[in-house]
PDB file of C-alpha atoms and ligand atoms in Angstrom:
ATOM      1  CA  UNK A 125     -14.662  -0.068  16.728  1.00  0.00           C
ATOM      2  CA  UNK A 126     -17.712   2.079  17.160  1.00  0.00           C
ATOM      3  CA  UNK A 127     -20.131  -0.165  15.337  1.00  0.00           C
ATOM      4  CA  UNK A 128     -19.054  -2.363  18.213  1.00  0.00           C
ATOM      5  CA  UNK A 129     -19.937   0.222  20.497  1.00  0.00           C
ATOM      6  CA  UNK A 130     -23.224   0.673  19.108  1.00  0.00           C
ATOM      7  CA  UNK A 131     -23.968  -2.645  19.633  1.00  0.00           C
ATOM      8  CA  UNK A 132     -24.488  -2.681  23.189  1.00  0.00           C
ATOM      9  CA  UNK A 133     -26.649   0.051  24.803  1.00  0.00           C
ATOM     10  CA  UNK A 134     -25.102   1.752  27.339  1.00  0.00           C
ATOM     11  CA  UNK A 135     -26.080   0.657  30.050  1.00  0.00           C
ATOM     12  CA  UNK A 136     -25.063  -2.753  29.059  1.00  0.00           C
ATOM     13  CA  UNK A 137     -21.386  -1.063  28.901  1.00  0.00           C
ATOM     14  CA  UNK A 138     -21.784   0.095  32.700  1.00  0.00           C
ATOM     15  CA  UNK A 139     -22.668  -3.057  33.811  1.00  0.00           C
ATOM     16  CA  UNK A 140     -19.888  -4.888  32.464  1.00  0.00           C
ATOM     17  CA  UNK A 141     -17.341  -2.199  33.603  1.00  0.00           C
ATOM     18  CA  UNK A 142     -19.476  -3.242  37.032  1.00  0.00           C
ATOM     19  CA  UNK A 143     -18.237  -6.667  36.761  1.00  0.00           C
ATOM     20  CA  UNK A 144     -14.552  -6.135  36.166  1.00  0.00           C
ATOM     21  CA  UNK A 145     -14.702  -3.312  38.764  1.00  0.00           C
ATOM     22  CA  UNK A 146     -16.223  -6.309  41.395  1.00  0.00           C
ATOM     23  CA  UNK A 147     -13.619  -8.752  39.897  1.00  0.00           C
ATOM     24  CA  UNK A 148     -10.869  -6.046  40.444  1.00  0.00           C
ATOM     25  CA  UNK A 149     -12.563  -5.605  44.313  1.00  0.00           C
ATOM     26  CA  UNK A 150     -11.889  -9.447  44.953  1.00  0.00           C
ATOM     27  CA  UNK A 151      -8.887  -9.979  43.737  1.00  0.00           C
ATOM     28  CA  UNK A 152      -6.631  -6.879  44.572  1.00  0.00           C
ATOM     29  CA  UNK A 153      -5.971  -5.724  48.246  1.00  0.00           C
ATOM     30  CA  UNK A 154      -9.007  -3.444  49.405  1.00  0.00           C
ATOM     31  CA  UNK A 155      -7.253  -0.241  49.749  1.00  0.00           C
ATOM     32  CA  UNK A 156      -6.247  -0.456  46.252  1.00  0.00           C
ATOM     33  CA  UNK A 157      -9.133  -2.238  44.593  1.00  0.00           C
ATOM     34  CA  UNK A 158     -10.557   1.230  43.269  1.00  0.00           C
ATOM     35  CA  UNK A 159      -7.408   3.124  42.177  1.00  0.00           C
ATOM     36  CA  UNK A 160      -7.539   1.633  38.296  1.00  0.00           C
ATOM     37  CA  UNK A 161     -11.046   3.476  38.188  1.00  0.00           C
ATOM     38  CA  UNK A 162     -10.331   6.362  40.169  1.00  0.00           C
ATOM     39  CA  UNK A 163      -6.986   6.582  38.649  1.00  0.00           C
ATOM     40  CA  UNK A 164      -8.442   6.623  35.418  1.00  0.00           C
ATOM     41  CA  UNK A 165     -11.408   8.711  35.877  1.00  0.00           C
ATOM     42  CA  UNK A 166      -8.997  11.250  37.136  1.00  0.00           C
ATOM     43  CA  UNK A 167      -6.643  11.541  34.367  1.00  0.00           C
ATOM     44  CA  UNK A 168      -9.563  11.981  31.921  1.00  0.00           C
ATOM     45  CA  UNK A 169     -10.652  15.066  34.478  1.00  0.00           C
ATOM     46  CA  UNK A 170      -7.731  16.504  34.835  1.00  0.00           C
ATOM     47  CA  UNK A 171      -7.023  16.271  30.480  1.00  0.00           C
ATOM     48  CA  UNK A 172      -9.798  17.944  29.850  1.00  0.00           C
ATOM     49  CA  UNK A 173      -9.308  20.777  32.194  1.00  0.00           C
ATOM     50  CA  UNK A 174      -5.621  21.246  30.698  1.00  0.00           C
ATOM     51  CA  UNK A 175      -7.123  20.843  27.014  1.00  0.00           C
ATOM     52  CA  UNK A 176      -9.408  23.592  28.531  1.00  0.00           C
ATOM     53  CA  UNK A 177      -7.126  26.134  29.268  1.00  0.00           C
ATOM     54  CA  UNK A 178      -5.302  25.110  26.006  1.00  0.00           C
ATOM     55  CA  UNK A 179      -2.429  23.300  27.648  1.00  0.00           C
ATOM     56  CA  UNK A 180      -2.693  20.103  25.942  1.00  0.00           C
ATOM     57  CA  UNK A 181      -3.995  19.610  22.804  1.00  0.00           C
ATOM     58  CA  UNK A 182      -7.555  19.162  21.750  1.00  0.00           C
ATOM     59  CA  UNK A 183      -8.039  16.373  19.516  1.00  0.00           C
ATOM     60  CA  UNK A 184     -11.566  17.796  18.687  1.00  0.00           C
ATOM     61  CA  UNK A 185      -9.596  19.562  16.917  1.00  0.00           C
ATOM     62  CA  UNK A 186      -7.836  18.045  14.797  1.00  0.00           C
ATOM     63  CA  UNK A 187      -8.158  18.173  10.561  1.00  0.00           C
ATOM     64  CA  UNK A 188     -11.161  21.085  11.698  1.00  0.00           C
ATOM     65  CA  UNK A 189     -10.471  24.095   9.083  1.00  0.00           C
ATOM     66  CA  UNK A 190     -11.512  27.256  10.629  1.00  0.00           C
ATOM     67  CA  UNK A 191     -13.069  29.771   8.536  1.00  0.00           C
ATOM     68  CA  UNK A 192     -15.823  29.067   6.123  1.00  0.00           C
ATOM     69  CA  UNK A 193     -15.557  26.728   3.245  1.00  0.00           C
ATOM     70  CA  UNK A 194     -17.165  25.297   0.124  1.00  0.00           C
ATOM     71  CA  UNK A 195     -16.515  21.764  -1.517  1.00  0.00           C
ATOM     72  CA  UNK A 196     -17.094  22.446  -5.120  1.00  0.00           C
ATOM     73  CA  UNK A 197     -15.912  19.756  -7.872  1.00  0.00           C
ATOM     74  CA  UNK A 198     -13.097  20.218 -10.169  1.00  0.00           C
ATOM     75  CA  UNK A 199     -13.689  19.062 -13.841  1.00  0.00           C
ATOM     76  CA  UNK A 200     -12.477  15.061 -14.984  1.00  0.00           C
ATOM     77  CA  UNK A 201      -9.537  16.545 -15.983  1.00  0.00           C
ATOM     78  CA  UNK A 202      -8.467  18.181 -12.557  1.00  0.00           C
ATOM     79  CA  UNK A 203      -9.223  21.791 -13.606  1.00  0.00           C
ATOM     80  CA  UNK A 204     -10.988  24.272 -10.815  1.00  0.00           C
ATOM     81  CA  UNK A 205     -14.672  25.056 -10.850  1.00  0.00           C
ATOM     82  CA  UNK A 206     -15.003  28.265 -12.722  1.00  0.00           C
ATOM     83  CA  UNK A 207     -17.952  29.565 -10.891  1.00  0.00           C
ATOM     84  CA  UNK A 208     -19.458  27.469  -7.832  1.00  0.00           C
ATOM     85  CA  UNK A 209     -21.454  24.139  -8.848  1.00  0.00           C
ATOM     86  CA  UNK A 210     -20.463  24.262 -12.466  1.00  0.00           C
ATOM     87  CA  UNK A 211     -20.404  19.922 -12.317  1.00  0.00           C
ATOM     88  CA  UNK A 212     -23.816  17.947 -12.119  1.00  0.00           C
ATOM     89  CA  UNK A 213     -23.594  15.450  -9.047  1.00  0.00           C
ATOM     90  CA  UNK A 214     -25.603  12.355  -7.992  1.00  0.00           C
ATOM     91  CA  UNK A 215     -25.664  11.124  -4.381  1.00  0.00           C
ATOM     92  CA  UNK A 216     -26.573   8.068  -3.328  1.00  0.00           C
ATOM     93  CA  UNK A 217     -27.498   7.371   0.402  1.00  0.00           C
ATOM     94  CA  UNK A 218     -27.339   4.106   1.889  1.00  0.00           C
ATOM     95  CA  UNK A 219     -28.400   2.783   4.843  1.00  0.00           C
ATOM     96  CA  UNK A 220     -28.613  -0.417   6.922  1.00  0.00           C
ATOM     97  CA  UNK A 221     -29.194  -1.913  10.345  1.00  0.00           C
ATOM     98  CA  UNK A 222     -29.513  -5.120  11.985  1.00  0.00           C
ATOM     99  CA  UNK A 223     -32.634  -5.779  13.863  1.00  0.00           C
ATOM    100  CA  UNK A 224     -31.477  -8.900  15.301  1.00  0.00           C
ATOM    101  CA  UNK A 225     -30.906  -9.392  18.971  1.00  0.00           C
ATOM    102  CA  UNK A 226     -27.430 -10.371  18.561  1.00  0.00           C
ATOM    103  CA  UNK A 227     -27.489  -7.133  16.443  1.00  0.00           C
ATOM    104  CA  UNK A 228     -24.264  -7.320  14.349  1.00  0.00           C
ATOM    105  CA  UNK A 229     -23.677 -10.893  15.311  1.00  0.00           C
ATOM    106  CA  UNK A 230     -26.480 -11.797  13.657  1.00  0.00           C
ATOM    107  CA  UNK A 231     -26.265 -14.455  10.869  1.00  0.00           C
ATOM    108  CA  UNK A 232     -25.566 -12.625   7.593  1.00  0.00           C
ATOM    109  CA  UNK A 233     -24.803  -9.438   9.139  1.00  0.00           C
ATOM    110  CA  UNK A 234     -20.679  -9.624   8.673  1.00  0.00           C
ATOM    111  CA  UNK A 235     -21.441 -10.977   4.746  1.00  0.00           C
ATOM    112  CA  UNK A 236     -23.290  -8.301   4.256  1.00  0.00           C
ATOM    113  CA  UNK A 237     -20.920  -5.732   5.712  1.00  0.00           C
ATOM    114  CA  UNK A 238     -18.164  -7.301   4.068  1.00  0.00           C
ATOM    115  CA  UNK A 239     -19.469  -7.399   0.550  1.00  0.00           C
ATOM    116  CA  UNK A 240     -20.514  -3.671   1.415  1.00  0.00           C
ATOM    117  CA  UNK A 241     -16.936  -2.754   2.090  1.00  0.00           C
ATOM    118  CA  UNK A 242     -15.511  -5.064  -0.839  1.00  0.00           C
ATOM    119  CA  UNK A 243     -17.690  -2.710  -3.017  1.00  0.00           C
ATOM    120  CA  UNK A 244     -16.696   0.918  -1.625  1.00  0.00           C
ATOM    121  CA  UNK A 245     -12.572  -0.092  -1.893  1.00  0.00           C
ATOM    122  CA  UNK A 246     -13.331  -1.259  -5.426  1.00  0.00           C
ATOM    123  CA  UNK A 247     -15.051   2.460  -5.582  1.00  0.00           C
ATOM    124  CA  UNK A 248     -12.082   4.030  -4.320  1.00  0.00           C
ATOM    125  CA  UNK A 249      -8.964   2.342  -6.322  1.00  0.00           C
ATOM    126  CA  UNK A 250     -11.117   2.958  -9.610  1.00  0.00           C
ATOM    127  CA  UNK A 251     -12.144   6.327  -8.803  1.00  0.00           C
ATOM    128  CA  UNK A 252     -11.620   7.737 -11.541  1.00  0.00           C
ATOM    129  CA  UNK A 253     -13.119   5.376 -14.449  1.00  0.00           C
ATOM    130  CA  UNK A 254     -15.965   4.720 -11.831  1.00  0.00           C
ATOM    131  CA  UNK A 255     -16.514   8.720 -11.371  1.00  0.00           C
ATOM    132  CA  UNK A 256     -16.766   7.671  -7.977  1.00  0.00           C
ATOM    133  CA  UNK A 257     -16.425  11.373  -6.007  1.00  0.00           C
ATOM    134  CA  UNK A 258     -16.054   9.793  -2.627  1.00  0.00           C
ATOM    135  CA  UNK A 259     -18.121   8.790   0.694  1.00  0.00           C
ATOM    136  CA  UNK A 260     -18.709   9.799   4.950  1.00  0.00           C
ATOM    137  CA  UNK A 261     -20.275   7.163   6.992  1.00  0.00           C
ATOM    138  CA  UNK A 262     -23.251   8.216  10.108  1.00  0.00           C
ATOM    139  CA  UNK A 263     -24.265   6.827  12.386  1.00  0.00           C
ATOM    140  CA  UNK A 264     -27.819   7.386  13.987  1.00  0.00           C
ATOM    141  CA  UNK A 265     -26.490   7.015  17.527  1.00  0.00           C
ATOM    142  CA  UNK A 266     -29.873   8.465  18.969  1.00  0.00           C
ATOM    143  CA  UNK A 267     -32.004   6.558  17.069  1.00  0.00           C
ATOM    144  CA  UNK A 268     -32.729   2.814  19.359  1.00  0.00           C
ATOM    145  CA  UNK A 269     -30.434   2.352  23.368  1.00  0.00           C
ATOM    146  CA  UNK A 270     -28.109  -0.310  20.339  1.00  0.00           C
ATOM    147  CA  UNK A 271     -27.364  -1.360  16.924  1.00  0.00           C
ATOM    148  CA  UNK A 272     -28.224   2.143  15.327  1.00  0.00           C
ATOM    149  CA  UNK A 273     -28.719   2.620  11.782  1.00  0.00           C
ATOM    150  CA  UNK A 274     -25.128   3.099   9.461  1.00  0.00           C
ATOM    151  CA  UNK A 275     -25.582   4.887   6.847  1.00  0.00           C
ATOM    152  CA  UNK A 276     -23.107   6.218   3.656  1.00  0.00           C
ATOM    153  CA  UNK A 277     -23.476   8.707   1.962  1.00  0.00           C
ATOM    154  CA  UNK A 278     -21.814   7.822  -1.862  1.00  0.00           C
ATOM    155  CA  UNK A 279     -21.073  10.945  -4.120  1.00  0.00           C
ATOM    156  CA  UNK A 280     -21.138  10.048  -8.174  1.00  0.00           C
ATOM    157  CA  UNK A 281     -19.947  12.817 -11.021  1.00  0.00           C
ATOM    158  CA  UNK A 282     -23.427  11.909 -12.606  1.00  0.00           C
ATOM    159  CA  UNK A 283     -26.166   9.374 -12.637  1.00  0.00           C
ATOM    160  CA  UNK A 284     -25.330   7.552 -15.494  1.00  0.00           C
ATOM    161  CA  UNK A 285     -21.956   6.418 -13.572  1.00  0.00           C
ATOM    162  CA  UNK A 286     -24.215   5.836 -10.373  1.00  0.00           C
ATOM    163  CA  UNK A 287     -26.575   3.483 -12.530  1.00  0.00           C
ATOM    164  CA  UNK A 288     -22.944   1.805 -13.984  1.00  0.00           C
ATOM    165  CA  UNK A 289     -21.806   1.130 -11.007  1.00  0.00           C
ATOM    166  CA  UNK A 290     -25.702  -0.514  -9.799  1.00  0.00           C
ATOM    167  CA  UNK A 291     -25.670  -2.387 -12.730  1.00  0.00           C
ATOM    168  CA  UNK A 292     -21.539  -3.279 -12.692  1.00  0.00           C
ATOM    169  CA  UNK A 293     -20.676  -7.174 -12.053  1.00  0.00           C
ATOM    170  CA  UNK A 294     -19.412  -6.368  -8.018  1.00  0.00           C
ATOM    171  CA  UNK A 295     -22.961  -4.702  -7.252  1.00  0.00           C
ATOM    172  CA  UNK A 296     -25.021  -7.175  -8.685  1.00  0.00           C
ATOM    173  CA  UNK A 297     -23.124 -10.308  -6.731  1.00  0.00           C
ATOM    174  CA  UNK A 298     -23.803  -8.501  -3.601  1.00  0.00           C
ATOM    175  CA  UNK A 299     -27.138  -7.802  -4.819  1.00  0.00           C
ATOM    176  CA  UNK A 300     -27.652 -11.386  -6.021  1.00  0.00           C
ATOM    177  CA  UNK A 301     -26.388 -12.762  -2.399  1.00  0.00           C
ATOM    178  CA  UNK A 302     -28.935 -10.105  -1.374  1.00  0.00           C
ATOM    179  CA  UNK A 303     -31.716 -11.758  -2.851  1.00  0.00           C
ATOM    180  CA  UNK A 304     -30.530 -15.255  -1.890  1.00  0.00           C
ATOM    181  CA  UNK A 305     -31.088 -14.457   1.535  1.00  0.00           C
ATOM    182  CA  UNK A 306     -33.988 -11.490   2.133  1.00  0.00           C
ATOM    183  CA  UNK A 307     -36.690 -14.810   3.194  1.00  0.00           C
ATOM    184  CA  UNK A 308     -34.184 -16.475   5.821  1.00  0.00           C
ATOM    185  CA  UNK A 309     -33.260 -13.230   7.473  1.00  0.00           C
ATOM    186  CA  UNK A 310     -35.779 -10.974   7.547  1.00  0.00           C
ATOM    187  CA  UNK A 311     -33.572  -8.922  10.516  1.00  0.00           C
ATOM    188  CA  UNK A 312     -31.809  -7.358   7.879  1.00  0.00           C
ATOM    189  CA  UNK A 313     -32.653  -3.964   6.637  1.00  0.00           C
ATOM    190  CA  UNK A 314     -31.275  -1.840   3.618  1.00  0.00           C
ATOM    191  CA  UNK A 315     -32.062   0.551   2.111  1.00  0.00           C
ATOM    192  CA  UNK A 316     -31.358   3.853  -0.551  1.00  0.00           C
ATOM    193  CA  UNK A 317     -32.188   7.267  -2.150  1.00  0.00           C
ATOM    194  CA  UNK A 318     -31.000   8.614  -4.517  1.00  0.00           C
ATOM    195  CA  UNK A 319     -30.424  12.129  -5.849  1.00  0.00           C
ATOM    196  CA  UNK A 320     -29.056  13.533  -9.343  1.00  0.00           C
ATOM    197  CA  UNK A 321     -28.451  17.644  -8.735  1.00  0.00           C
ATOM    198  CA  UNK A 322     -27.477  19.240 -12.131  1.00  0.00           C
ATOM    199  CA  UNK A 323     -24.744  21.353 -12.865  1.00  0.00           C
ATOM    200  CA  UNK A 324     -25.939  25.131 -10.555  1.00  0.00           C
ATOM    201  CA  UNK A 325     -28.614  23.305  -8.528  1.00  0.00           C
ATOM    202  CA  UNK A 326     -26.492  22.115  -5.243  1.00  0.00           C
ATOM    203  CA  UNK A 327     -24.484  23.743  -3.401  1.00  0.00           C
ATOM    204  CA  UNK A 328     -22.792  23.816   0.678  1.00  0.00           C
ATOM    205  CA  UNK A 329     -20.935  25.756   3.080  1.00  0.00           C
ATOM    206  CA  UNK A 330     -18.732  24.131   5.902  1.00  0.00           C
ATOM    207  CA  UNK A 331     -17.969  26.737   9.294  1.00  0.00           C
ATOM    208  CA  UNK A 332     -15.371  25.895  11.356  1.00  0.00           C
ATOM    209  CA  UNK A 333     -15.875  22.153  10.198  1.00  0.00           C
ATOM    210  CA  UNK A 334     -14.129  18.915   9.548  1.00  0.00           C
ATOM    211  CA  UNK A 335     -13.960  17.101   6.258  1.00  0.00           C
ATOM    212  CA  UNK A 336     -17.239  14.839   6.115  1.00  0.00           C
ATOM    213  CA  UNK A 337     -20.202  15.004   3.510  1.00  0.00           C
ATOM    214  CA  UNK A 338     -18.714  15.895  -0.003  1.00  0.00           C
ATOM    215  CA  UNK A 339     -16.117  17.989   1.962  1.00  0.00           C
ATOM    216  CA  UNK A 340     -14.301  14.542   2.134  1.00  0.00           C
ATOM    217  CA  UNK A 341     -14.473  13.814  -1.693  1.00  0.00           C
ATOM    218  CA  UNK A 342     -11.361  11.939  -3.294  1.00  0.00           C
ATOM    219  CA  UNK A 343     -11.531  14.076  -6.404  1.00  0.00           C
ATOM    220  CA  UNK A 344      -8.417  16.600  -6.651  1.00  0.00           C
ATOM    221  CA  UNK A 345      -7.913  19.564  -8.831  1.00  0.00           C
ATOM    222  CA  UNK A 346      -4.842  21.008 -10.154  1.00  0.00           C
ATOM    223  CA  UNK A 347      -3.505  23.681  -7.722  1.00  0.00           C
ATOM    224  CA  UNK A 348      -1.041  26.506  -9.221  1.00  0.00           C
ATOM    225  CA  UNK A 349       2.096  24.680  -8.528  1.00  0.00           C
ATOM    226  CA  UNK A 350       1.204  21.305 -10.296  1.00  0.00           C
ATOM    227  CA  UNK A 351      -0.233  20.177  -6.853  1.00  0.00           C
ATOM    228  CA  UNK A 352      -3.167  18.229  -6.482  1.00  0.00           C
ATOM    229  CA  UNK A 353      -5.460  19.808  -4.399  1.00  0.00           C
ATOM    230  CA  UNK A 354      -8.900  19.187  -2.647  1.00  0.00           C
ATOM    231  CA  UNK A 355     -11.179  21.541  -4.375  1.00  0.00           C
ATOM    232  CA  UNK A 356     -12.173  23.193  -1.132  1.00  0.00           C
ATOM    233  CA  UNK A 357     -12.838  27.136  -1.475  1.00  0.00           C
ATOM    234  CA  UNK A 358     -12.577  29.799   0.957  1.00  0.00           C
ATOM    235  CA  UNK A 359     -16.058  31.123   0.859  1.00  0.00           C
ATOM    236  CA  UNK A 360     -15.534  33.751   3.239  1.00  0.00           C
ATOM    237  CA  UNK A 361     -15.244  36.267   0.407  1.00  0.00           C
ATOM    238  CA  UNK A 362     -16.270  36.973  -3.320  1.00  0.00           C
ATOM    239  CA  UNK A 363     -18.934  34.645  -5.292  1.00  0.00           C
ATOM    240  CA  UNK A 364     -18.350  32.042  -3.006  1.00  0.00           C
ATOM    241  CA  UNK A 365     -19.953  33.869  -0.043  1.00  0.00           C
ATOM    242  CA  UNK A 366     -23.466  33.554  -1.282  1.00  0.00           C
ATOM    243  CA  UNK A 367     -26.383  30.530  -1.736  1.00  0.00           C
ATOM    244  CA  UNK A 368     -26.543  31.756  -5.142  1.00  0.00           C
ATOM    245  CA  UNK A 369     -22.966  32.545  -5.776  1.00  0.00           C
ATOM    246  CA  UNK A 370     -22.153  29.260  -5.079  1.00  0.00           C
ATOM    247  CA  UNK A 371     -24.788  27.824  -7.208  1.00  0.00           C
ATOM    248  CA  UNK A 372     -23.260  29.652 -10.036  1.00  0.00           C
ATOM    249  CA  UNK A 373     -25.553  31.850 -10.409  1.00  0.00           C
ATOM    250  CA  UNK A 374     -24.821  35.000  -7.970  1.00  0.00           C
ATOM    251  CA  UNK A 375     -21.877  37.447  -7.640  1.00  0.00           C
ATOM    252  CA  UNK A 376     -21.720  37.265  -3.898  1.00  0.00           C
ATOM    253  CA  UNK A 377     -23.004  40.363  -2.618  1.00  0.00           C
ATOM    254  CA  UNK A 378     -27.084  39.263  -2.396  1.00  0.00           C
ATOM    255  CA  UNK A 379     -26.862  39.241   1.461  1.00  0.00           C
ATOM    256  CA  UNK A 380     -25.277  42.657   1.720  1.00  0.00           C
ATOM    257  CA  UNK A 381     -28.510  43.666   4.197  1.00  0.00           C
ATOM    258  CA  UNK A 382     -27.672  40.824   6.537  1.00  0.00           C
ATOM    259  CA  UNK A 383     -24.606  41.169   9.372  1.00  0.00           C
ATOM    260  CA  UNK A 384     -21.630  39.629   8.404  1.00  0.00           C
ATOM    261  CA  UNK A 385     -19.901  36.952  10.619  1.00  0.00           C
ATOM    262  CA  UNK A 386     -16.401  37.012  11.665  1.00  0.00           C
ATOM    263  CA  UNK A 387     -13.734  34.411  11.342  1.00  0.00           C
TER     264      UNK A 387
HETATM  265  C1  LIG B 273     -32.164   9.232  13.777  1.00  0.00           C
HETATM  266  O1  LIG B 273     -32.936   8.841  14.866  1.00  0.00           O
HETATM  267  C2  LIG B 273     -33.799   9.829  15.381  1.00  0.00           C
HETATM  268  C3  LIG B 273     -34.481   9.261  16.614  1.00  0.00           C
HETATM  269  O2  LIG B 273     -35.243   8.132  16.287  1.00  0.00           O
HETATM  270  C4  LIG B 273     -34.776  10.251  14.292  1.00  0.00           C
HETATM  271  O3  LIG B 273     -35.601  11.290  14.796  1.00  0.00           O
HETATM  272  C5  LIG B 273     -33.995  10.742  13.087  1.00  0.00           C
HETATM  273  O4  LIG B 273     -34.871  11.094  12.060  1.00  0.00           O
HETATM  274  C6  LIG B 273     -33.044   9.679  12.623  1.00  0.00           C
HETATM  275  N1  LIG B 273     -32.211  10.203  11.538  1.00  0.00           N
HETATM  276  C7  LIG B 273     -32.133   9.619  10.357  1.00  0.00           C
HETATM  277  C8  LIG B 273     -31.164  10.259   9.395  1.00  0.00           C
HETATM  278  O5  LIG B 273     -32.761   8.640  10.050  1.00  0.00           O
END
């Protein structure tokens, strides 16, 4: 739905909510051509004021964890970190855009975003041979008035499973179809970087944040109960509270000179 959105600037949006509003003004009696408009502007004013004062809910909100948080990963075998970035990681970022006027109704876009999509539900049903970790889409909605760049970020446990996948049979037909088409549609731009952190050299902290970046991973750990968990990690106290502590490397009390916040 929003890579629809993207596709039209909006101002393009305006002016077709202009038309139907003009369409609405010739067809319906005058004294009520502007009440769908009005009526719906108004409801949106008025929910916001009542999800203001708390009285409705805020769907902001929603699946936010308040408080501060790591995303560490739990060993192959589902067992908790042992002391903050204690697995190696290797990110892939991924990026495209369509530089066609038509922008995603361009010829070749909807092959290409459909072979992109085949490849990241393969990922996800074969997680775990694939040590596929998981992956957030962005959007650069700044970045032109339409068709913005889309980019994925795809976490790997290592970069020998990154290179499998590359290399694996599902990549390279998408790659191959790739290469079958880069001189007839030259309006089509990928693109990637890659990054391979070893074991103590990455590390994050999430405030009062949703699940997106490796937050969002698929991996689960084993929680005390026999429940899988996300390995997510209150990092509001001990090791975790630190750069260093949760690079594996720190006990958590290096920024005892700076204020503390309060959750
Ligand atoms: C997104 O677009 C803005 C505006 O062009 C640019 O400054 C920024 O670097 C872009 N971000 C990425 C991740 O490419």
């Amino acid at each position: 739905m929003w890579v629809l959105r993207n596709n039209f600037s909006i101002g393009t949006w305006i002016v077709l909510g202009s038309v139907l509003q003009g369409v609405a003004s010739l067809l319906l009696p005058r004294r009520y051509a502007l009440a769908p408009a009005v009526g719906l502007l108004s409801f949106r004013l008025l929910r916001t004021g009542l999800m203001c004062l708390g009285l409705v809910p805020n769907p902001h909100m929603d699946e936010v964890f308040l408080g501060k948080l790591t995303g560490l990963i739990p060993g192959r075998d589902g067992s908790p970190p042992k002391h903050g970035s204690d697995q190696e990681v290797a990110v892939m970022i991924l990026a495209t855009r369509s530089n066609h006027p038509l922008g995603i109704f361009a010829p070749g876009y909807n092959e290409l975003s459909t072979l992109f999509g085949k490849l990241l539900i393969e990922l996800h049903k074969n997680a775990e041979e694939t040590g596929f970790l998981g992956n957030t889409a962005w959007l650069n909605a700044t970045e032109q008035y339409n068709t913005n760049q889309l980019m994925v970020l795809v976490y790997f446990r290592s970069r020998e499973e990154l290179e499998a996948f590359a290399h694996g049979p599902s990549h390279r037909r998408a790659w191959d179809w790739w290469n079958s088409i880069t001189a007839t549609h030259p309006h089509l731009s990928i693109m990637h970087e890659v990054y391979h952190a070893p074991a103590g050299h990455w590390e994050n902290i999430w405030v009062n944040n949703h699940l997106s970046g490796i937050a969002a991973t698929v991996a689960r750990m084993d929680g005390p109960d026999g429940q899988r968990l996300r390995p997510l990690f209150d990092a509001g106290r001990g090791p975790l509270r630190t750069h260093l502590g949760r690079l594996g490397s720190g006990d958590g009390g290096e920024n005892e000179k700076y204020g503390e916040a309060k959750y």
